[in-house]
Amino acid sequence: MFDLIVRGGTLPDGRVADIGIRGDRIAAVEPRIDAEAGAVIDAAGDLVSPPFVDPHFHMDATLSYGTPRVNASGTLLEGISLWGELRDLATVDEMVERALTYCDWAASMGLLAIRSHVDTTPDHLNTVTAMLEVCDKVRDYIDLQLVAFPQDGLYRAPNGRENVIRALDMGVDVVGGIPHFERTMTDGAASLKDLCEIAAQRGLMVDIHCDETDDPMSRHIETLAYETQRLGLQGRVAGSHLTSMHSMDNYYVSKLLPLIAEAGIAAIPNPLINIVLQGRHDSYPKRRGLTRVKEMQSHGIPVGWGQDCVLDPWYSLGTADMLDVAFMGLHVAQMTHPDEMARCFTMVTETNAAIIGLEDYGIRPGALASLVVLDAATPTEALRLRASRLAVISKGKVIARGPRGDAGLNVPGRPATVRRRQP
Ligand SMILES: [Zn+2]
C-alpha cells in the first residue's frame, strides 16, 4: 500500500518506471508496481524528474522591480545603488510577502530548493530577519538555504564584516562575499582569506559572488582556489558568476582551470543576468560575459546554472522557471550537441542539488518524495518547450497541478489541437 503512485513516467535517464511514495519518501521505483495507492498520477509519456534547484538567487530583492525606480543603465552598479535605497525602505513584512509570492511561483514551477544570498550590509539586518522568517514559513514545501552576503563589501561597508558574523549567528547557513567590489584587488584577496577562515572555523559552506566583471585582471577565483585548498574546504566552495574568465587571456586560463578543479570548487554561472549585465561598457564586438562553462566541465569542475534575479533592480523579467535559465545558458554557451543539451537539464537539477549539498535528493528508494511531472518526453524536449508542469510533488504531497501546453487550432483540414512535442 502506497500513499501515492506516479505511474509510467519516463525518468531523465530514459527508464520508464512507476514511483511508489509513502509519507515524505520514495518507497519504490520499479518498472511496474502492482499495489494499492491512496492516489495515482498517470505520467505515461511524460517526463518525471527530481525537482529543479536554484543555487543562486536574491530572495530579499525579488518582485521589487521598479521600486524605487527602474535601472535605466541596465548595469550591475546601478542595480547595486538602487538596491541600496530599497533595502532601507522595505519593511520586514513587505520583504516576507514578496518572497512568499515568489515561493508560490517556484512551487508551481517545481523549483523546490533555492540558495538565496541575503544582503547583510544594513545594520538593521531586516533582510536577514525577513528571510529567516520565510525559511520557516516555506519549510514544508521549499528548502531555502541562505548565504550571508556583504553586498557593499566585507571591508568597503562600515560594518561589513561584523554584520556577516551577526547574520551567521542568527542562523544563516553559508558564507558569501564580493571581492571584486572591495576597494582594491588586495582588499578583495584579503576578504576571501578572511571569509574562508570564518567558514572553516564554523564548518560552513562558501559561495562567493566572484569576478562578476568584464575586467580580465579580476582574478579573485585564483585566490578562492588557493584558500579553499589551504583550508581543506574542497567540495564546500562555489564561485558564482566568474564572468571575468570570459575575457581572460587563454594562457592564464590554461593554468587556472586545473587549480579550480584541484580545489574542488563548483561554478555557478547565471546566464539570464550575465547576458544582460556583462558587456555593457563595450561598443562592438560586445562580449557575452558568460564564464567558460564547457571548458570547466571538461576539467571535471561541477557547473550548475543559477537564476540570480526575478523582477528586481538587476533583472526586469523572470518567472521562477529553471528551464528558462538552462535554455538561455544552452544558447549563450553554445551547448548544442545532444549530450550538452541533456546536460543543461542536469545542471538545473542533479548538479545544483550536489553543489548546494542537498541530501536525500533524486529518484530512488529512500530519497525525499519530491518530483515534477513535465509535459515533455525527454529532458531536452523539456528545455525546448520550457515544458508545462503537470504535477509538482514536494515531500510526498501534491502541491501544484497545471494544464498541458496544448492549444486549440481552427485551420481547415488540420487537427483541432496542437501539441508541440517532437513527433
Ligand atoms: Zn547574485
Coordinates of N, CA and C in Angstrom, one line a residue, residues 190-410:
A190 N 42.2 39.7 0.4 CA 42.1 39.6 1.9 C 40.7 39.2 2.4
S191 N 39.7 39.7 1.7 CA 38.3 39.3 2.1 C 38.1 37.8 1.9
L192 N 38.7 37.3 0.8 CA 38.5 35.8 0.6 C 39.2 35.0 1.7
K193 N 40.4 35.4 2.0 CA 41.1 34.7 3.1 C 40.3 34.7 4.4
D194 N 39.8 35.9 4.7 CA 39.0 36.1 5.9 C 37.7 35.2 5.9
L195 N 37.0 35.3 4.8 CA 35.7 34.6 4.7 C 35.9 33.1 4.7
C196 N 36.9 32.6 4.0 CA 37.2 31.2 4.0 C 37.6 30.7 5.4
E197 N 38.3 31.5 6.1 CA 38.7 31.1 7.5 C 37.5 31.1 8.4
I198 N 36.6 32.1 8.2 CA 35.3 32.1 9.0 C 34.5 30.8 8.7
A199 N 34.5 30.4 7.4 CA 33.7 29.2 7.1 C 34.4 27.9 7.6
A200 N 35.7 27.9 7.6 CA 36.4 26.7 8.1 C 36.2 26.6 9.6
Q201 N 36.3 27.7 10.3 CA 36.1 27.7 11.8 C 34.7 27.2 12.2
R202 N 33.7 27.6 11.4 CA 32.3 27.3 11.7 C 31.8 26.1 11.0
G203 N 32.6 25.4 10.1 CA 32.2 24.2 9.4 C 31.1 24.5 8.4
L204 N 31.2 25.7 7.7 CA 30.1 26.1 6.8 C 30.6 26.0 5.3
M205 N 29.6 26.1 4.4 CA 30.0 26.2 3.0 C 30.2 27.7 2.6
V206 N 30.8 27.9 1.5 CA 31.2 29.2 1.0 C 30.6 29.4 -0.4
D207 N 30.0 30.5 -0.7 CA 29.5 30.8 -2.0 C 29.8 32.3 -2.3
I208 N 30.7 32.6 -3.2 CA 31.2 33.9 -3.4 C 30.7 34.5 -4.8
H209 N 30.2 35.7 -4.7 CA 30.0 36.4 -6.0 C 31.4 36.8 -6.4
C210 N 31.9 36.1 -7.4 CA 33.4 36.1 -7.7 C 33.6 36.6 -9.1
D211 N 34.3 37.8 -9.2 CA 34.7 38.3 -10.5 C 33.6 38.5 -11.5
E212 N 32.5 39.1 -10.9 CA 31.3 39.4 -11.8 C 31.6 40.8 -12.5
T213 N 32.5 40.7 -13.4 CA 33.0 41.9 -14.1 C 33.6 41.4 -15.5
D214 N 33.8 42.4 -16.4 CA 34.4 42.1 -17.7 C 35.9 42.4 -17.6
D215 N 36.4 42.7 -16.4 CA 37.8 43.0 -16.3 C 38.6 41.7 -16.3
P216 N 39.4 41.5 -17.3 CA 40.2 40.2 -17.3 C 41.2 40.1 -16.2
M217 N 41.6 41.2 -15.6 CA 42.5 41.2 -14.5 C 41.8 40.9 -13.1
S218 N 40.5 40.7 -13.1 CA 39.8 40.3 -11.9 C 40.0 38.8 -11.7
R219 N 41.0 38.5 -10.9 CA 41.5 37.1 -10.8 C 41.2 36.5 -9.4
H220 N 40.1 37.0 -8.7 CA 39.9 36.5 -7.4 C 39.6 35.0 -7.3
I221 N 39.2 34.4 -8.4 CA 38.9 33.0 -8.4 C 40.2 32.2 -8.1
E222 N 41.3 32.8 -8.5 CA 42.6 32.2 -8.2 C 42.9 32.1 -6.7
T223 N 42.6 33.3 -6.0 CA 42.7 33.3 -4.5 C 41.7 32.4 -3.9
L224 N 40.5 32.4 -4.4 CA 39.5 31.5 -3.8 C 39.9 30.0 -3.9
A225 N 40.5 29.6 -5.0 CA 41.0 28.3 -5.2 C 42.2 28.0 -4.2
Y226 N 43.0 29.0 -4.0 CA 44.2 28.8 -3.1 C 43.7 28.7 -1.7
E227 N 42.8 29.5 -1.2 CA 42.3 29.5 0.2 C 41.5 28.2 0.4
T228 N 40.7 27.8 -0.6 CA 40.0 26.5 -0.5 C 40.9 25.3 -0.2
Q229 N 41.9 25.3 -1.0 CA 43.0 24.2 -0.9 C 43.7 24.3 0.4
R230 N 44.1 25.5 0.8 CA 44.9 25.7 2.0 C 44.1 25.3 3.3
L231 N 42.8 25.6 3.3 CA 42.0 25.3 4.5 C 41.2 24.0 4.4
G232 N 41.4 23.2 3.4 CA 40.8 21.9 3.3 C 39.3 22.0 3.1
L233 N 38.8 23.0 2.3 CA 37.4 23.3 2.1 C 36.9 22.6 0.8
Q234 N 37.7 21.7 0.2 CA 37.3 21.1 -1.1 C 35.9 20.6 -1.0
G235 N 35.1 20.8 -2.1 CA 33.7 20.3 -2.1 C 32.7 21.2 -1.4
R236 N 33.1 22.2 -0.7 CA 32.2 23.1 0.1 C 32.2 24.5 -0.4
V237 N 32.9 24.8 -1.6 CA 33.0 26.2 -2.0 C 32.5 26.3 -3.5
A238 N 31.7 27.4 -3.7 CA 31.3 27.7 -5.0 C 31.7 29.1 -5.4
G239 N 32.0 29.3 -6.7 CA 32.3 30.6 -7.3 C 31.1 30.9 -8.2
S240 N 30.4 32.0 -7.8 CA 29.2 32.4 -8.6 C 29.7 33.4 -9.6
H241 N 29.1 33.3 -10.8 CA 29.3 34.3 -11.9 C 30.6 34.0 -12.7
L242 N 31.8 34.3 -12.1 CA 33.1 34.1 -12.7 C 33.1 34.7 -14.1
T243 N 32.4 35.8 -14.4 CA 32.3 36.3 -15.7 C 33.6 36.9 -16.3
S244 N 34.5 37.3 -15.4 CA 35.8 37.8 -15.9 C 36.6 36.8 -16.7
M245 N 36.3 35.5 -16.4 CA 37.0 34.4 -17.1 C 36.7 34.4 -18.6
H246 N 35.6 35.0 -19.0 CA 35.2 35.1 -20.4 C 36.3 36.0 -21.1
S247 N 36.8 37.0 -20.4 CA 37.7 37.9 -21.0 C 39.2 37.7 -20.8
M248 N 39.5 36.6 -20.0 CA 40.9 36.4 -19.6 C 41.7 35.9 -20.7
D249 N 43.0 36.1 -20.6 CA 44.0 35.5 -21.5 C 43.9 34.0 -21.5
N250 N 44.0 33.4 -22.7 CA 43.8 31.9 -22.7 C 45.0 31.2 -22.0
Y251 N 46.2 31.7 -22.1 CA 47.3 31.0 -21.5 C 47.0 31.0 -19.9
Y252 N 46.6 32.1 -19.4 CA 46.4 32.2 -18.0 C 45.3 31.2 -17.6
V253 N 44.2 31.1 -18.4 CA 43.1 30.2 -18.1 C 43.6 28.8 -18.1
S254 N 44.5 28.5 -19.0 CA 45.0 27.1 -19.0 C 45.7 26.7 -17.7
K255 N 46.2 27.7 -17.0 CA 46.8 27.4 -15.6 C 45.7 27.4 -14.6
L256 N 44.7 28.3 -14.8 CA 43.7 28.5 -13.8 C 42.7 27.3 -13.6
L257 N 42.3 26.7 -14.8 CA 41.2 25.7 -14.7 C 41.7 24.5 -13.9
P258 N 42.9 24.0 -14.0 CA 43.3 22.8 -13.2 C 43.4 23.2 -11.7
L259 N 43.7 24.5 -11.4 CA 43.7 24.9 -10.0 C 42.3 24.9 -9.4
I260 N 41.3 25.3 -10.2 CA 39.9 25.3 -9.7 C 39.5 23.9 -9.5
A261 N 39.8 23.0 -10.4 CA 39.4 21.6 -10.3 C 40.1 20.9 -9.1
E262 N 41.4 21.2 -8.9 CA 42.1 20.7 -7.8 C 41.5 21.1 -6.4
A263 N 41.0 22.3 -6.4 CA 40.4 22.8 -5.2 C 39.0 22.3 -4.9
G264 N 38.4 21.6 -5.9 CA 37.0 21.1 -5.8 C 36.0 22.2 -5.7
I265 N 36.2 23.3 -6.4 CA 35.3 24.4 -6.3 C 34.3 24.2 -7.5
A266 N 33.0 24.5 -7.1 CA 31.9 24.4 -8.1 C 31.7 25.8 -8.7
A267 N 31.2 25.9 -9.9 CA 31.0 27.2 -10.6 C 29.5 27.3 -10.8
I268 N 29.0 28.6 -10.6 CA 27.6 28.9 -10.8 C 27.4 30.1 -11.7
P269 N 27.4 29.9 -13.0 CA 27.1 31.0 -13.9 C 25.6 31.2 -13.8
N270 N 25.2 32.5 -14.1 CA 23.8 32.9 -14.1 C 23.5 33.5 -15.4
P271 N 23.1 32.7 -16.4 CA 23.1 33.1 -17.8 C 22.1 34.2 -18.1
L272 N 20.9 34.2 -17.4 CA 19.9 35.3 -17.7 C 20.5 36.7 -17.4
I273 N 21.1 36.8 -16.2 CA 21.6 38.0 -15.7 C 23.0 38.3 -16.4
N274 N 23.8 37.3 -16.6 CA 25.1 37.6 -17.1 C 25.0 38.1 -18.6
I275 N 24.1 37.6 -19.3 CA 24.0 38.1 -20.7 C 23.4 39.5 -20.8
V276 N 22.7 39.9 -19.8 CA 22.2 41.3 -19.9 C 23.1 42.3 -19.2
L277 N 23.8 41.9 -18.2 CA 24.7 42.8 -17.4 C 26.1 43.0 -18.0
Q278 N 26.6 41.9 -18.5 CA 28.0 42.0 -19.0 C 28.1 42.6 -20.4
G279 N 29.3 43.1 -20.7 CA 29.5 43.8 -22.0 C 28.9 45.1 -22.1
R280 N 28.4 45.7 -21.0 CA 27.7 47.0 -21.1 C 28.6 48.1 -21.4
H281 N 29.9 48.0 -21.1 CA 30.9 49.0 -21.4 C 31.5 48.8 -22.8
D282 N 31.2 47.8 -23.5 CA 31.7 47.5 -24.8 C 31.0 48.3 -25.8
S283 N 31.7 48.6 -27.0 CA 30.9 49.0 -28.2 C 30.7 47.7 -29.0
Y284 N 31.5 47.5 -30.1 CA 31.4 46.3 -30.8 C 32.9 45.9 -31.1
P285 N 33.2 44.6 -31.1 CA 32.4 43.5 -30.6 C 32.0 43.6 -29.2
K286 N 30.8 43.1 -28.8 CA 30.3 43.2 -27.5 C 30.4 41.8 -26.8
R287 N 31.1 41.7 -25.7 CA 31.4 40.4 -25.1 C 30.1 39.8 -24.5
R288 N 30.0 38.5 -24.5 CA 28.8 37.8 -23.9 C 28.9 37.8 -22.3
G289 N 30.2 37.7 -21.8 CA 30.4 37.7 -20.4 C 30.0 36.5 -19.6
L290 N 29.6 35.4 -20.3 CA 29.3 34.2 -19.6 C 30.7 33.5 -19.4
T291 N 30.8 32.8 -18.2 CA 32.1 32.1 -17.9 C 32.3 30.9 -18.8
R292 N 33.4 30.2 -18.7 CA 33.8 29.2 -19.7 C 33.2 27.8 -19.2
V293 N 32.0 27.7 -19.5 CA 31.2 26.5 -19.0 C 31.8 25.2 -19.5
K294 N 31.8 25.0 -20.8 CA 32.2 23.7 -21.3 C 33.7 23.4 -20.9
E295 N 34.5 24.4 -20.9 CA 35.9 24.2 -20.6 C 36.1 23.7 -19.2
M296 N 35.3 24.3 -18.3 CA 35.3 23.9 -16.9 C 34.8 22.4 -16.8
Q297 N 33.7 22.1 -17.4 CA 33.2 20.8 -17.3 C 34.2 19.8 -17.9
S298 N 34.9 20.1 -18.9 CA 35.9 19.2 -19.4 C 37.1 19.0 -18.4
H299 N 37.2 19.9 -17.5 CA 38.2 19.7 -16.4 C 37.6 19.0 -15.2
G300 N 36.4 18.6 -15.2 CA 35.7 17.9 -14.1 C 35.2 18.9 -13.0
I301 N 35.1 20.2 -13.4 CA 34.6 21.2 -12.4 C 33.1 21.1 -12.5
P302 N 32.4 20.9 -11.3 CA 30.9 21.0 -11.4 C 30.4 22.4 -11.7
V303 N 29.5 22.4 -12.7 CA 28.9 23.7 -13.1 C 27.4 23.6 -13.1
G304 N 26.8 24.5 -12.4 CA 25.3 24.5 -12.3 C 24.8 25.9 -12.7
W305 N 23.7 25.9 -13.5 CA 23.1 27.2 -13.8 C 22.3 27.8 -12.7
G306 N 22.5 29.1 -12.4 CA 21.7 29.7 -11.4 C 20.8 30.8 -12.0
Q307 N 19.8 31.2 -11.3 CA 18.8 32.2 -11.8 C 19.2 33.6 -11.5
D308 N 19.6 33.8 -10.2 CA 20.1 35.1 -9.7 C 18.9 36.0 -9.4
C309 N 18.1 36.4 -10.4 CA 17.2 37.5 -10.2 C 15.9 37.3 -10.9
V310 N 14.8 37.7 -10.3 CA 13.5 37.8 -10.9 C 12.8 39.1 -10.5
L311 N 12.6 40.0 -11.5 CA 11.9 41.3 -11.3 C 12.5 42.0 -10.1
D312 N 13.7 42.4 -10.3 CA 14.4 43.2 -9.2 C 15.3 44.3 -9.8
P313 N 16.1 45.0 -9.0 CA 16.8 46.1 -9.6 C 17.8 45.7 -10.7
W314 N 18.1 44.4 -10.8 CA 19.1 44.0 -11.8 C 18.5 43.3 -13.0
Y315 N 17.3 42.8 -12.8 CA 16.7 42.0 -13.9 C 15.2 42.2 -14.0
S316 N 14.7 42.6 -15.1 CA 13.3 43.0 -15.2 C 12.3 41.9 -15.7
L317 N 12.8 40.7 -15.8 CA 11.9 39.6 -16.3 C 12.0 38.4 -15.3
G318 N 11.6 37.2 -15.7 CA 11.8 36.0 -14.9 C 10.4 35.5 -14.4
T319 N 10.4 34.2 -14.2 CA 9.1 33.5 -13.8 C 9.4 32.4 -12.8
A320 N 10.6 32.3 -12.3 CA 11.0 31.1 -11.4 C 11.1 29.8 -12.2
D321 N 11.3 30.0 -13.5 CA 11.4 28.8 -14.3 C 12.9 28.4 -14.6
M322 N 13.4 27.4 -14.0 CA 14.8 27.0 -14.2 C 15.0 26.5 -15.6
L323 N 14.0 26.1 -16.3 CA 14.1 25.8 -17.7 C 14.4 27.0 -18.6
D324 N 13.9 28.2 -18.2 CA 14.3 29.4 -18.9 C 15.8 29.6 -18.7
V325 N 16.3 29.4 -17.5 CA 17.7 29.7 -17.2 C 18.6 28.7 -18.0
A326 N 18.2 27.4 -18.0 CA 19.0 26.5 -18.7 C 19.0 26.7 -20.2
F327 N 17.8 27.2 -20.7 CA 17.6 27.5 -22.1 C 18.5 28.6 -22.6
M328 N 18.6 29.7 -21.8 CA 19.5 30.8 -22.1 C 21.0 30.3 -22.0
G329 N 21.3 29.5 -21.0 CA 22.6 29.0 -20.8 C 23.1 28.2 -22.0
L330 N 22.2 27.3 -22.4 CA 22.5 26.5 -23.6 C 22.8 27.3 -24.8
H331 N 22.1 28.4 -25.0 CA 22.4 29.2 -26.2 C 23.7 30.0 -26.1
V332 N 23.8 30.7 -24.9 CA 25.0 31.5 -24.8 C 26.3 30.7 -24.7
A333 N 26.2 29.6 -24.1 CA 27.5 28.7 -24.0 C 27.6 27.8 -25.3
Q334 N 26.6 27.9 -26.2 CA 26.6 27.1 -27.4 C 26.7 25.6 -27.1
M335 N 25.9 25.2 -26.2 CA 25.8 23.7 -25.8 C 24.8 23.0 -26.6
T336 N 25.0 22.8 -27.9 CA 24.0 22.3 -28.8 C 24.2 20.9 -29.2
H337 N 25.3 20.2 -28.8 CA 25.4 18.8 -29.0 C 24.3 18.1 -28.2
P338 N 23.7 17.0 -28.7 CA 22.7 16.3 -27.9 C 23.1 16.0 -26.4
D339 N 24.3 15.6 -26.2 CA 24.8 15.4 -24.9 C 24.8 16.6 -24.0
E340 N 25.2 17.7 -24.7 CA 25.3 19.0 -24.0 C 23.9 19.6 -23.6
M341 N 23.0 19.4 -24.5 CA 21.6 19.9 -24.3 C 21.0 19.1 -23.1
A342 N 21.2 17.8 -23.1 CA 20.7 17.0 -22.0 C 21.4 17.4 -20.7
R343 N 22.7 17.7 -20.8 CA 23.5 18.1 -19.6 C 22.9 19.4 -19.0
C344 N 22.4 20.3 -19.9 CA 21.9 21.6 -19.4 C 20.7 21.3 -18.4
F345 N 19.9 20.3 -18.7 CA 18.8 19.9 -17.8 C 19.4 19.4 -16.5
T346 N 20.4 18.5 -16.5 CA 21.0 18.0 -15.3 C 21.6 19.2 -14.5
M347 N 22.1 20.2 -15.2 CA 22.7 21.3 -14.5 C 21.7 22.1 -13.6
V348 N 20.4 22.0 -13.9 CA 19.4 22.7 -13.1 C 18.6 21.7 -12.1
T349 N 19.1 20.5 -12.1 CA 18.5 19.5 -11.2 C 19.7 18.9 -10.4
E350 N 20.2 17.7 -10.8 CA 21.1 17.0 -10.0 C 22.4 17.8 -9.7
T351 N 23.0 18.4 -10.7 CA 24.3 19.1 -10.4 C 24.1 20.2 -9.3
N352 N 23.0 21.0 -9.5 CA 22.7 22.1 -8.5 C 22.4 21.5 -7.1
A353 N 21.7 20.3 -7.1 CA 21.5 19.7 -5.8 C 22.8 19.3 -5.1
A354 N 23.7 18.8 -5.9 CA 25.0 18.4 -5.3 C 25.8 19.7 -4.9
I355 N 25.8 20.7 -5.7 CA 26.5 21.9 -5.3 C 26.1 22.5 -4.0
I356 N 24.8 22.6 -3.8 CA 24.3 23.2 -2.5 C 24.2 22.2 -1.4
G357 N 24.6 20.9 -1.7 CA 24.7 19.9 -0.6 C 23.4 19.3 -0.2
L358 N 22.4 19.2 -1.1 CA 21.1 18.6 -0.7 C 21.3 17.1 -0.5
E359 N 20.8 16.6 0.6 CA 20.8 15.2 0.9 C 19.5 14.7 0.5
D360 N 19.4 13.4 0.3 CA 18.1 12.7 0.0 C 17.4 13.2 -1.2
Y361 N 18.2 13.6 -2.2 CA 17.7 14.2 -3.5 C 17.8 13.1 -4.5
G362 N 16.8 13.0 -5.4 CA 16.9 12.1 -6.6 C 15.7 11.1 -6.6
I363 N 15.7 10.3 -7.7 CA 14.6 9.4 -7.8 C 15.1 8.0 -7.5
R364 N 15.0 7.6 -6.2 CA 15.5 6.3 -5.7 C 14.8 6.1 -4.4
P365 N 14.6 4.8 -4.1 CA 14.0 4.5 -2.8 C 14.8 5.1 -1.6
G366 N 14.1 5.7 -0.7 CA 14.8 6.4 0.4 C 14.9 7.9 0.3
A367 N 14.9 8.3 -1.0 CA 15.1 9.8 -1.2 C 13.7 10.5 -0.9
L368 N 13.8 11.8 -0.6 CA 12.6 12.6 -0.4 C 11.7 12.5 -1.6
A369 N 10.4 12.3 -1.4 CA 9.4 12.2 -2.5 C 9.1 13.5 -3.0
S370 N 10.1 14.2 -3.7 CA 9.9 15.4 -4.4 C 10.1 15.2 -5.9
L371 N 9.1 15.5 -6.7 CA 9.1 15.2 -8.1 C 8.4 16.2 -8.9
V372 N 8.7 16.3 -10.2 CA 8.0 17.1 -11.1 C 7.6 16.3 -12.3
V373 N 6.3 16.4 -12.7 CA 5.9 15.7 -14.0 C 5.7 16.8 -15.0
L374 N 6.5 16.6 -16.1 CA 6.6 17.7 -17.2 C 5.9 17.2 -18.4
D375 N 5.3 18.2 -19.2 CA 4.7 17.9 -20.4 C 5.8 17.9 -21.5
A376 N 6.6 16.8 -21.5 CA 7.7 16.6 -22.4 C 8.1 15.1 -22.3
A377 N 8.7 14.7 -23.4 CA 9.2 13.3 -23.4 C 10.6 13.1 -22.9
T378 N 11.4 14.1 -23.0 CA 12.8 13.9 -22.6 C 13.3 15.2 -22.0
P379 N 14.4 15.2 -21.3 CA 15.0 16.4 -20.7 C 15.2 17.5 -21.8
T380 N 15.7 17.1 -23.0 CA 16.0 18.1 -24.0 C 14.7 18.7 -24.5
E381 N 13.6 17.9 -24.6 CA 12.3 18.4 -25.0 C 11.8 19.4 -24.0
A382 N 12.0 19.0 -22.7 CA 11.5 19.9 -21.7 C 12.2 21.3 -21.8
L383 N 13.4 21.3 -22.2 CA 14.1 22.6 -22.4 C 13.6 23.3 -23.6
R384 N 13.4 22.6 -24.7 CA 12.9 23.2 -25.9 C 11.5 23.9 -25.7
L385 N 10.7 23.2 -25.0 CA 9.3 23.7 -24.8 C 9.2 24.6 -23.6
R386 N 10.2 24.6 -22.7 CA 10.0 25.2 -21.4 C 8.7 24.6 -20.9
A387 N 8.7 23.3 -20.8 CA 7.5 22.5 -20.6 C 6.6 22.8 -19.5
S388 N 5.3 22.7 -19.7 CA 4.4 22.9 -18.6 C 4.6 21.9 -17.5
R389 N 4.4 22.3 -16.2 CA 4.4 21.4 -15.1 C 3.0 20.8 -14.9
L390 N 2.9 19.5 -15.1 CA 1.6 18.9 -15.0 C 1.3 18.6 -13.5
A391 N 2.4 18.2 -12.8 CA 2.2 18.0 -11.3 C 3.5 18.2 -10.6
V392 N 3.4 18.8 -9.4 CA 4.6 19.0 -8.6 C 4.3 18.4 -7.2
I393 N 5.2 17.5 -6.9 CA 5.1 16.8 -5.6 C 6.3 17.2 -4.7
S394 N 6.0 17.7 -3.5 CA 7.0 18.0 -2.6 C 6.9 17.3 -1.3
K395 N 7.9 16.5 -1.0 CA 7.9 15.7 0.3 C 6.6 14.9 0.5
G396 N 6.2 14.3 -0.7 CA 5.1 13.3 -0.6 C 3.7 14.0 -0.9
K397 N 3.7 15.3 -0.9 CA 2.4 16.0 -1.1 C 2.3 16.6 -2.5
V398 N 1.2 16.5 -3.2 CA 1.0 17.1 -4.5 C 0.7 18.6 -4.2
I399 N 1.6 19.5 -4.5 CA 1.4 20.9 -4.1 C 1.0 21.8 -5.3
A400 N 1.1 21.3 -6.5 CA 0.7 22.1 -7.7 C 0.3 21.2 -8.8
R401 N -0.7 21.6 -9.6 CA -1.1 20.9 -10.8 C -1.3 21.9 -11.9
G402 N -1.0 21.6 -13.1 CA -1.1 22.5 -14.2 C -1.6 21.8 -15.5
P403 N -2.1 22.6 -16.5 CA -2.6 22.0 -17.7 C -1.4 21.8 -18.7
R404 N -1.6 21.0 -19.7 CA -0.7 20.8 -20.8 C -0.5 22.1 -21.6
G405 N 0.6 22.1 -22.4 CA 0.8 23.3 -23.2 C 0.1 23.3 -24.5
D406 N -1.0 22.5 -24.6 CA -1.8 22.4 -25.9 C -2.5 23.7 -26.3
A407 N -2.7 23.8 -27.5 CA -3.6 25.0 -28.0 C -4.6 24.4 -28.9
G408 N -5.8 25.1 -28.9 CA -6.8 24.7 -29.9 C -6.4 25.3 -31.2
L409 N -6.8 24.6 -32.3 CA -6.4 25.1 -33.7 C -7.7 25.1 -34.5
N410 N -7.8 26.2 -35.3 CA -9.0 26.3 -36.1 C -8.5 26.5 -37.6

